[in-house]
Coordinates of C-alpha atoms in Angstrom, one line a residue:
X1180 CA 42.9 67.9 -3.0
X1181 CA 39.7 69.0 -1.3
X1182 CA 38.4 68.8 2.5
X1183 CA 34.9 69.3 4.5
X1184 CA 36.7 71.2 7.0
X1185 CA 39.3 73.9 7.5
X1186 CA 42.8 72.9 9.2
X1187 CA 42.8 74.7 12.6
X1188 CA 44.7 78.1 12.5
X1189 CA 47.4 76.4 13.8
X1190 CA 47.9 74.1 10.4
X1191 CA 47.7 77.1 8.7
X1192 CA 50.8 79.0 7.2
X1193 CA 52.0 80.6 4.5
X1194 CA 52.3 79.0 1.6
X1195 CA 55.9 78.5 0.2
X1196 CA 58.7 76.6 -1.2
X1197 CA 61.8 75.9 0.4
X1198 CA 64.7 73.6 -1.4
X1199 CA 64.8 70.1 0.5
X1200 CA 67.0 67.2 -0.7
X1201 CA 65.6 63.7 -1.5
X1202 CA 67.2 61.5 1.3
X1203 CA 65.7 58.4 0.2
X1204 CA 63.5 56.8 -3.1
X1205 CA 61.6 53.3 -1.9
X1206 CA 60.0 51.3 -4.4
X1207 CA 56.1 50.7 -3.4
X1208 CA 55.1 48.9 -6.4
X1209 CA 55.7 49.2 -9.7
X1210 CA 54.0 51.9 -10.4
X1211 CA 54.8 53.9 -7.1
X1212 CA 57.3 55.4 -5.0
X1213 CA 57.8 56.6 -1.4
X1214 CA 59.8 59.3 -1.8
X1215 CA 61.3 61.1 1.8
X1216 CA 63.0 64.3 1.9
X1217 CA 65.3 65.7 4.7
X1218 CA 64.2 68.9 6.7
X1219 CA 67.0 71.0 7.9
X1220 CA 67.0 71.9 11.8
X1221 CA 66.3 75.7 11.1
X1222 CA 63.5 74.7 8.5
X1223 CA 61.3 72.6 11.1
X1224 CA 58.9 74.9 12.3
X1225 CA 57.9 75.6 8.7
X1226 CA 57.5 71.9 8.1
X1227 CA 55.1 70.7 11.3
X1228 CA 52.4 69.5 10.0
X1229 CA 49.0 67.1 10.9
X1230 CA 48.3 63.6 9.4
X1231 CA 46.3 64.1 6.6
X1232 CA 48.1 67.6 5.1
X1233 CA 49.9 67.7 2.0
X1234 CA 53.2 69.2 0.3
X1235 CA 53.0 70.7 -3.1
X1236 CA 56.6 69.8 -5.2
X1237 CA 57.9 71.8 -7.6
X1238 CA 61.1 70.8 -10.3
X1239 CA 61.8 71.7 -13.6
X1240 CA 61.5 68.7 -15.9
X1241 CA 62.6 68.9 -19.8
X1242 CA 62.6 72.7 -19.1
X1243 CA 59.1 73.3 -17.7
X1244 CA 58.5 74.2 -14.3
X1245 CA 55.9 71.6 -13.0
X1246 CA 53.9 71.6 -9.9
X1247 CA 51.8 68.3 -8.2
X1248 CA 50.8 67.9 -4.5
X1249 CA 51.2 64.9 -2.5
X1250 CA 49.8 63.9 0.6
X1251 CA 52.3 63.3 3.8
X1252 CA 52.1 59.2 4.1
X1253 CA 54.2 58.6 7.5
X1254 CA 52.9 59.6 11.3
X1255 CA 54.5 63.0 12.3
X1256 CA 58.4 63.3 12.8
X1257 CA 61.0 65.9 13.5
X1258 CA 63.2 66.4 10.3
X1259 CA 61.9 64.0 7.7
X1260 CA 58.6 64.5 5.1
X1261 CA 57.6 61.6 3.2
X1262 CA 55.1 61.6 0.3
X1263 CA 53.8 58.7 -2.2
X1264 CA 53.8 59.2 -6.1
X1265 CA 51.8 56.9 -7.9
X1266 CA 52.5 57.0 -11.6
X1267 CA 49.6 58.1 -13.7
X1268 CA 48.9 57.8 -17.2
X1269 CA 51.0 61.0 -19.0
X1270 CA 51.6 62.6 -16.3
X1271 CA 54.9 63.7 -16.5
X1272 CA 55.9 64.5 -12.5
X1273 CA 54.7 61.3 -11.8
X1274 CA 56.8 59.8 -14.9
X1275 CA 59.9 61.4 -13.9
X1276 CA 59.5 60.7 -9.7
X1277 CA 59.2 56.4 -10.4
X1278 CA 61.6 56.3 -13.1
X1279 CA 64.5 58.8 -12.3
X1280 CA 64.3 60.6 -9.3
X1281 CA 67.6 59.7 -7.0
X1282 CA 68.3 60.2 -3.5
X1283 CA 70.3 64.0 -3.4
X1284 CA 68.1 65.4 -5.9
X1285 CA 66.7 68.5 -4.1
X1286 CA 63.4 69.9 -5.3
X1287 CA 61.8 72.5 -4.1
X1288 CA 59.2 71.2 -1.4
X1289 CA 55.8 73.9 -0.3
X1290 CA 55.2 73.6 3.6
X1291 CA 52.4 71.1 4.4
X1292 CA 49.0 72.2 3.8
X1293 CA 45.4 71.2 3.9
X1294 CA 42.5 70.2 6.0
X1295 CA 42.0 66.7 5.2
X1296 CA 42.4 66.2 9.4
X1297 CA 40.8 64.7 11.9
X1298 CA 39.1 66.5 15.0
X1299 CA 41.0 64.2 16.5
X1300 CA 44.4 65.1 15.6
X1301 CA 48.0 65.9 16.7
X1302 CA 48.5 69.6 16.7
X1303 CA 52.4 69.2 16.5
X1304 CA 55.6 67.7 14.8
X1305 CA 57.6 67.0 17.6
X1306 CA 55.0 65.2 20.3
X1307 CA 52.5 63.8 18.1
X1308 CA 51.5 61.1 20.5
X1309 CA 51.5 63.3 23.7
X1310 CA 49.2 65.7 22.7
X1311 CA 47.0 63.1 20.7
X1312 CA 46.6 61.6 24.3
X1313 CA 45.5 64.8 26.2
X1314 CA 42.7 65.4 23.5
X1315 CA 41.3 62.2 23.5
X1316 CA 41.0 62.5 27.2
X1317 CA 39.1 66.1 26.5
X1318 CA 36.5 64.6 24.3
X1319 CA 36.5 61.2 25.8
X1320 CA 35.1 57.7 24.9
X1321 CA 36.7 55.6 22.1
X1322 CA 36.9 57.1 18.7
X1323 CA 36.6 54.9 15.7
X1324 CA 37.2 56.4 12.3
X1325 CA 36.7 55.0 8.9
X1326 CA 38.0 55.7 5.6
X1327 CA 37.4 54.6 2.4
X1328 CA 39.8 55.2 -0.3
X1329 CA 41.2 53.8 -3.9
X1330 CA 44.7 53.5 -5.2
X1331 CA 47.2 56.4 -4.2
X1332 CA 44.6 57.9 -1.8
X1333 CA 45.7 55.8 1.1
X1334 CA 48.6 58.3 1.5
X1335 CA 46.9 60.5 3.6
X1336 CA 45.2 57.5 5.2
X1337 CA 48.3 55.8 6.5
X1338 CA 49.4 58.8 8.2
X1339 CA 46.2 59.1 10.0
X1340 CA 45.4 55.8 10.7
X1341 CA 49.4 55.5 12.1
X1342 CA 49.3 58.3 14.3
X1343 CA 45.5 57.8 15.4
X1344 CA 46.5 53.8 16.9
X1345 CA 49.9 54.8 17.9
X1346 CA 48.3 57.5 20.1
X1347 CA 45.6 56.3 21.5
X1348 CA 45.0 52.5 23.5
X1349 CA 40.9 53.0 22.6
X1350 CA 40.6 54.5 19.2
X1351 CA 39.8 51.7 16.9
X1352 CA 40.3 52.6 12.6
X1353 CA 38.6 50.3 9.7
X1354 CA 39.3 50.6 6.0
X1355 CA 38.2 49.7 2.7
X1356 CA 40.7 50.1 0.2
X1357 CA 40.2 49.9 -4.0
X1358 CA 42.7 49.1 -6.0
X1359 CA 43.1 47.2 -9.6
X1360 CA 44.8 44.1 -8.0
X1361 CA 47.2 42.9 -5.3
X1362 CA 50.2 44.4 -7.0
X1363 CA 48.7 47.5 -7.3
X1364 CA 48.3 47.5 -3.7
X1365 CA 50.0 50.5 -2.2
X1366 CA 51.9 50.3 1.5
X1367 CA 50.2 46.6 1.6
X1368 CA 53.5 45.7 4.2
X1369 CA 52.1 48.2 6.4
X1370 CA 48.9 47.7 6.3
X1371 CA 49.9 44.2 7.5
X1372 CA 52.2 45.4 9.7
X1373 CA 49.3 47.6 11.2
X1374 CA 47.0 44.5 11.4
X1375 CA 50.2 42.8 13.6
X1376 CA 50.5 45.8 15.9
X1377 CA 46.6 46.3 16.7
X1378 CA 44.6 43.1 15.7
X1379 CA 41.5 44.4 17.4
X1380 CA 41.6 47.7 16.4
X1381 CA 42.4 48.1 13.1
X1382 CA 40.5 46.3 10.0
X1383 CA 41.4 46.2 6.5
X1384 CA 39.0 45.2 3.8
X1385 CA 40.7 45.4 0.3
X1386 CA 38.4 45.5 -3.1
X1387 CA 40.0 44.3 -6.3
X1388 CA 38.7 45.4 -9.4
X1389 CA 40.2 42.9 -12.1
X1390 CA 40.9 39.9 -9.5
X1391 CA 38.5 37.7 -8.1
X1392 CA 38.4 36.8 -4.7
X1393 CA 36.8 34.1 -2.6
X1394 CA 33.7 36.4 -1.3
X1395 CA 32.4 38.5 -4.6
X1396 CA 31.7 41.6 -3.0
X1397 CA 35.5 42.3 -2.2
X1398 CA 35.6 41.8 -6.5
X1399 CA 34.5 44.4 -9.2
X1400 CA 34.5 48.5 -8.5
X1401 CA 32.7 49.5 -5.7
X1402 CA 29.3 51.0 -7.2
X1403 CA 26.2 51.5 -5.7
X1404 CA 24.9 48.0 -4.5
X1405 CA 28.5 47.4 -3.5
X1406 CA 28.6 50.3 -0.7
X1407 CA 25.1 49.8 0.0
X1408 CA 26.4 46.0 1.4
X1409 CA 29.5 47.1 2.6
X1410 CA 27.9 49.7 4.6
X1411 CA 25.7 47.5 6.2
X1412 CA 27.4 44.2 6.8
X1413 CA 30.6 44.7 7.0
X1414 CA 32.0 48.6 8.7
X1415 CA 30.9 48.8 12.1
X1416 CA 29.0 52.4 11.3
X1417 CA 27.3 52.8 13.9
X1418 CA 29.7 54.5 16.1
X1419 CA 31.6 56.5 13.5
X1420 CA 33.3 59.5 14.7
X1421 CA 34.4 60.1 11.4
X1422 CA 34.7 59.3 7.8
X1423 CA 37.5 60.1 5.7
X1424 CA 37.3 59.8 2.0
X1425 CA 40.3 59.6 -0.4
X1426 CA 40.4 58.8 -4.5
X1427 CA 38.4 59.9 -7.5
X1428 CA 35.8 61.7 -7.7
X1429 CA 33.2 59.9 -8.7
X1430 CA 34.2 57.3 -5.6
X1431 CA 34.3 60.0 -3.6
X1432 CA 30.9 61.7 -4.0
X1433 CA 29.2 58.1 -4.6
X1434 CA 30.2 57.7 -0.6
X1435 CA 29.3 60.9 0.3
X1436 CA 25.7 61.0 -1.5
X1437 CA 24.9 57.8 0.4
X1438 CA 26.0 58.9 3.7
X1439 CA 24.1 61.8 3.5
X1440 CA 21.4 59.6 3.0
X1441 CA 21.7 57.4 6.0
X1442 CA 22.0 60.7 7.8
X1443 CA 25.3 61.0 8.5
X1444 CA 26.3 64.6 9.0
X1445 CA 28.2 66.2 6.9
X1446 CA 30.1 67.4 9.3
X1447 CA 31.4 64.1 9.9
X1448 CA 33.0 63.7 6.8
X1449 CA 36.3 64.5 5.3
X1450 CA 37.1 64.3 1.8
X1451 CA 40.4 64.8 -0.6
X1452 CA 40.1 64.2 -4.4
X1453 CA 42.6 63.1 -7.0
X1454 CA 40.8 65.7 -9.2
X1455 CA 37.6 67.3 -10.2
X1456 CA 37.6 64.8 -13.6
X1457 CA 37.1 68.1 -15.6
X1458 CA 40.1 70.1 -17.8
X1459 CA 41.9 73.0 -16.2
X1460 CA 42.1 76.1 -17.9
X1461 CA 44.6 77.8 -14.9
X1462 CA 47.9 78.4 -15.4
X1463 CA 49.9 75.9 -17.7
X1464 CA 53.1 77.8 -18.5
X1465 CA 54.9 76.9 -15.0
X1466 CA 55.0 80.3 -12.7
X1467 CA 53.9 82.6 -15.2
X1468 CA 50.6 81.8 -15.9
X1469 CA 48.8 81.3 -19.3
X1470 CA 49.6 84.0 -22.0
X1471 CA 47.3 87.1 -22.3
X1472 CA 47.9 90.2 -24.1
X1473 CA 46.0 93.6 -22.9
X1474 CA 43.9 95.2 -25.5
X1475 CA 44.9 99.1 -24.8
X1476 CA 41.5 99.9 -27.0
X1477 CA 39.0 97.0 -25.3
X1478 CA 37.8 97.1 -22.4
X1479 CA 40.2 95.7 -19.3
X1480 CA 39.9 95.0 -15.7
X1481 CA 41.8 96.1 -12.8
X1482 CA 43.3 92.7 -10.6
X1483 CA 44.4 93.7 -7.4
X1484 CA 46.1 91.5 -4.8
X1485 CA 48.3 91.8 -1.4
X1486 CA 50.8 89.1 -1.0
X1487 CA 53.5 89.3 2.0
X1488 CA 52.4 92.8 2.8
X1489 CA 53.1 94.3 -0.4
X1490 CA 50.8 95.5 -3.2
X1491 CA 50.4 94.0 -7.0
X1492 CA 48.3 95.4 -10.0
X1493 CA 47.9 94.2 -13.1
X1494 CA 45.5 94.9 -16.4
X1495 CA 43.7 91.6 -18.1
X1496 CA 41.1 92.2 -21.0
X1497 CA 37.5 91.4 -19.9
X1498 CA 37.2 88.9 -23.4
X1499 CA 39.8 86.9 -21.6
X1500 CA 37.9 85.6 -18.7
X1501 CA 40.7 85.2 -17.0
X1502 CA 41.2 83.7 -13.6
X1503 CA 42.5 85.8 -10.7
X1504 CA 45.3 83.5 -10.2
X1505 CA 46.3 83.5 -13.6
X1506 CA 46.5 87.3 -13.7
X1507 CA 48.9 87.5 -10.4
X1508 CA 50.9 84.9 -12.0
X1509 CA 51.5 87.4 -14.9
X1510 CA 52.8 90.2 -12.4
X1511 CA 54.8 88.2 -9.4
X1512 CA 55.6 84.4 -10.1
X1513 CA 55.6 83.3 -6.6
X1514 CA 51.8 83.5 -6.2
X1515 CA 51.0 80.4 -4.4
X1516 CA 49.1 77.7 -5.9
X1517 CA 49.9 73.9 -6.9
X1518 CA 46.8 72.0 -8.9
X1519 CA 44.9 75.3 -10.5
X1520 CA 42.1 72.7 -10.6
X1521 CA 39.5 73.9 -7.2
X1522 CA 40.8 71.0 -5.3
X1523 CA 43.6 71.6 -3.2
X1524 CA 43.4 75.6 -1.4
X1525 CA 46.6 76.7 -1.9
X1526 CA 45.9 79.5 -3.9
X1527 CA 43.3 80.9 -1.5
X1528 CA 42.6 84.6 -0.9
X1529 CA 40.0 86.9 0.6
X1530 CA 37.8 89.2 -1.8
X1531 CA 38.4 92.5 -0.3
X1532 CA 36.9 94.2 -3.0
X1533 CA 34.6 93.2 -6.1
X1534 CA 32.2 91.2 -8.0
X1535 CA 33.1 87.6 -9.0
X1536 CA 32.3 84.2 -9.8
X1537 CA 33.9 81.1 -8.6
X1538 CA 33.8 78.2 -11.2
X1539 CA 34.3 75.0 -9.1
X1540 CA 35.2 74.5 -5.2
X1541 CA 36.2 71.5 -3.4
X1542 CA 39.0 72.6 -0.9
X1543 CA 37.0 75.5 1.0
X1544 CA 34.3 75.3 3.7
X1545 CA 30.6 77.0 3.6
X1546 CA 31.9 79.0 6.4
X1547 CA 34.9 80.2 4.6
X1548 CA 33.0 81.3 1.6
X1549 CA 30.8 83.0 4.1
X1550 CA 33.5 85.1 5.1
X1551 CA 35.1 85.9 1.5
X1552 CA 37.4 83.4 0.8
X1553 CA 38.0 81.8 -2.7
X1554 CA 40.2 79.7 -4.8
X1555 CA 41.8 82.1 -7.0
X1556 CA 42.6 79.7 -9.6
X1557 CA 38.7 79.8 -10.0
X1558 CA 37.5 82.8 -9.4
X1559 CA 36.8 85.2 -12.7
X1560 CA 36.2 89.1 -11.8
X1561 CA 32.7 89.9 -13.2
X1562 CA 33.2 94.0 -12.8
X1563 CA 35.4 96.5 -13.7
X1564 CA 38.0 95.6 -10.6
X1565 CA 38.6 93.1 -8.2
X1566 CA 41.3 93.1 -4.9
X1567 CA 42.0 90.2 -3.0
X1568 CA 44.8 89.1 0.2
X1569 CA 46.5 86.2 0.2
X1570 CA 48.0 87.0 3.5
X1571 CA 43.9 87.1 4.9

């Protein structure tokens, strides 16, 4: 999961895993579940979150330790997370969530993170629509927002667009949504319901691949000439406040290079991938992180890292090219991370010390970079040493 902009300080916090039990499994489609767990009174503070963040999951499945994130689907509320799991093809968290998972399994549950949030945006669990009312009143006017997303990436979506109406009597939200066909059509009760509750302020426009509908240009895969029409006859872009972006990536960064085209800014934009597309090479071998042995007669470099105030070290062979996240992993097992693939931030850390390179990036901001920041999952030491601080 990626996003053009960094969560306010406030969204930010440690990143770990806390046991929650599965208070409820409701059937979506067939191919995808809501899935809600139950947060304890004394846990609720670590589980506040903004519409748009995720949770990373972690359960042990056939014996393996597996890891996926999932974005937060329902508007803020005291005691209760819910995410969507939409099956995909081999993937075996997915596999195991639709077909077995059972209300009073408990599975170990990462506090919300990310920055896939709007500027305007609840800042807390417990009186979502209160404060949502005293910002719009700071920044004034009517906001409208409008997303664009395909298949499971209207999680996010829902939460924002929920808490976004529900908050505000002005705000207006519009969204195209891609999926295969009607069946595949994730929270399409919802949406309707939505449509009910604010008839002039909310819009739906749904694009089915392999169905045809009345007007062509809601049928076929939204390419080129497809946005292009869509962009300008049908969303009222105009006004925009903000875009939000949610799906694959070569959706994704279709939307965003034509965008940046009609001179929207970039800062404007928010955007949260599936995935990069490309194979991961970070760790595969649940907490411990890929396998590498330490030449004592080649040549080795020193990974350093600070996690929860206390030190690490560990050796890794330079012909290894090994990621920094991969080499914690080898010395403490509760290094955070959750998709190893450049797209979510979890395992982010400041360089305090050292060369590197940093193979792919969707989660952190220019600014972030900037101050030293990387995704540890991609970032390969390129001299003798490298330190880095997760608690930065």
């Amino acid at each position: 999961m990626s996003a053009t902009a960094s969560a306010p300080e406030s969204t930010k916090q440690r990143a770990k895993f806390q046991p929650l039990e599965v208070s409820e499994v409701r059937r979506l489609t067939d191919n995808a579940v809501e899935v809600s767990f139950a947060v304890p009174e004394e846990l609720r503070a670590d589980y506040d979150y903004v519409p748009g963040q995720y949770v990373a999951l972690r359960a042990t499945i056939d014996g393996q330790e597996v890891r996926r994130s999932y974005s937060i689907c329902d508007i803020p509320q005291s005691g209760i997370i819910r995410v969507a799991i939409k099956r995909d093809l081999g993937g075996v968290f997915s596999t195991w969530a639709n077909d077995e998972l059972q209300p009073g399994t408990v599975i170990e549950v990462m506090n919300p993170q990310g920055a896939f949030t709007s500027r305007v945006h609840v800042t807390s669990l417990n009186d979502a629509q209160a404060l949502l009312k005293e910002e719009l009143a700071d920044v004034g006017g009517a906001p409208h927002l409008v997303a664009i997303a395909a298949g499971s990436g209207i999680t996010p979506i829902m939460s924002i667009a929920q808490a976004l109406l529900s908050g505000s009597p002005t705000a207006t939200f519009e969204l195209v949504y891609a999926n295969k066909g009607g069946s595949d059509v994730m929270f399409a009760e919802e949406l309707g319901d939505l449509k009910d509750k604010y008839p002039t302020r909310f819009a739906v426009h749904h694009v089915l691949s392999r169905e045809q509908r009345v007007n062509p240009l809601f049928s076929g895969r939204i390419d080129d000439e497809k946005l292009k029409i869509l962009l300008d006859k049908v969303i009222l872009t105009e006004d925009t406040r903000e875009w939000f972006l949610c799906g694959p990536f070569e959706m994704v960064q279709l939307v965003r290079d034509e965008l940046a085209a009609r001179g929207v800014d970039n800062e404007n934009i928010r955007f949260e991938l599936f995935s990069t597309g490309k194979p991961s090479d970070g760790p595969q071998q649940g907490n411990t992180g890929r396998p590498v042995i330490v030449d004592p007669s080649g040549k080795n470099i020193t990974i350093s890292f600070q996690l929860d105030g206390l030190s690490g070290s560990i050796e890794s062979p330079a012909s290894a090219n090994e990621t920094v996240l991969n080499a914690a992993l080898r010395a403490r097992p509760d290094v955070p991370f959750a998709c190893a693939g450049g797209v979510c931030g979890t395992c982010r850390a400041k360089v305090v010390e050292g060369e590197f390179t940093m193979d792919e990036n969707y989660a952190l901001e220019p600014d972030e970079v900037a101050r030293g920041y990387v995704l540890t999952c991609q970032t390969r030491p390129t001299g003798e040493s490298i330190t880095v601080d997760y608690d930065a």
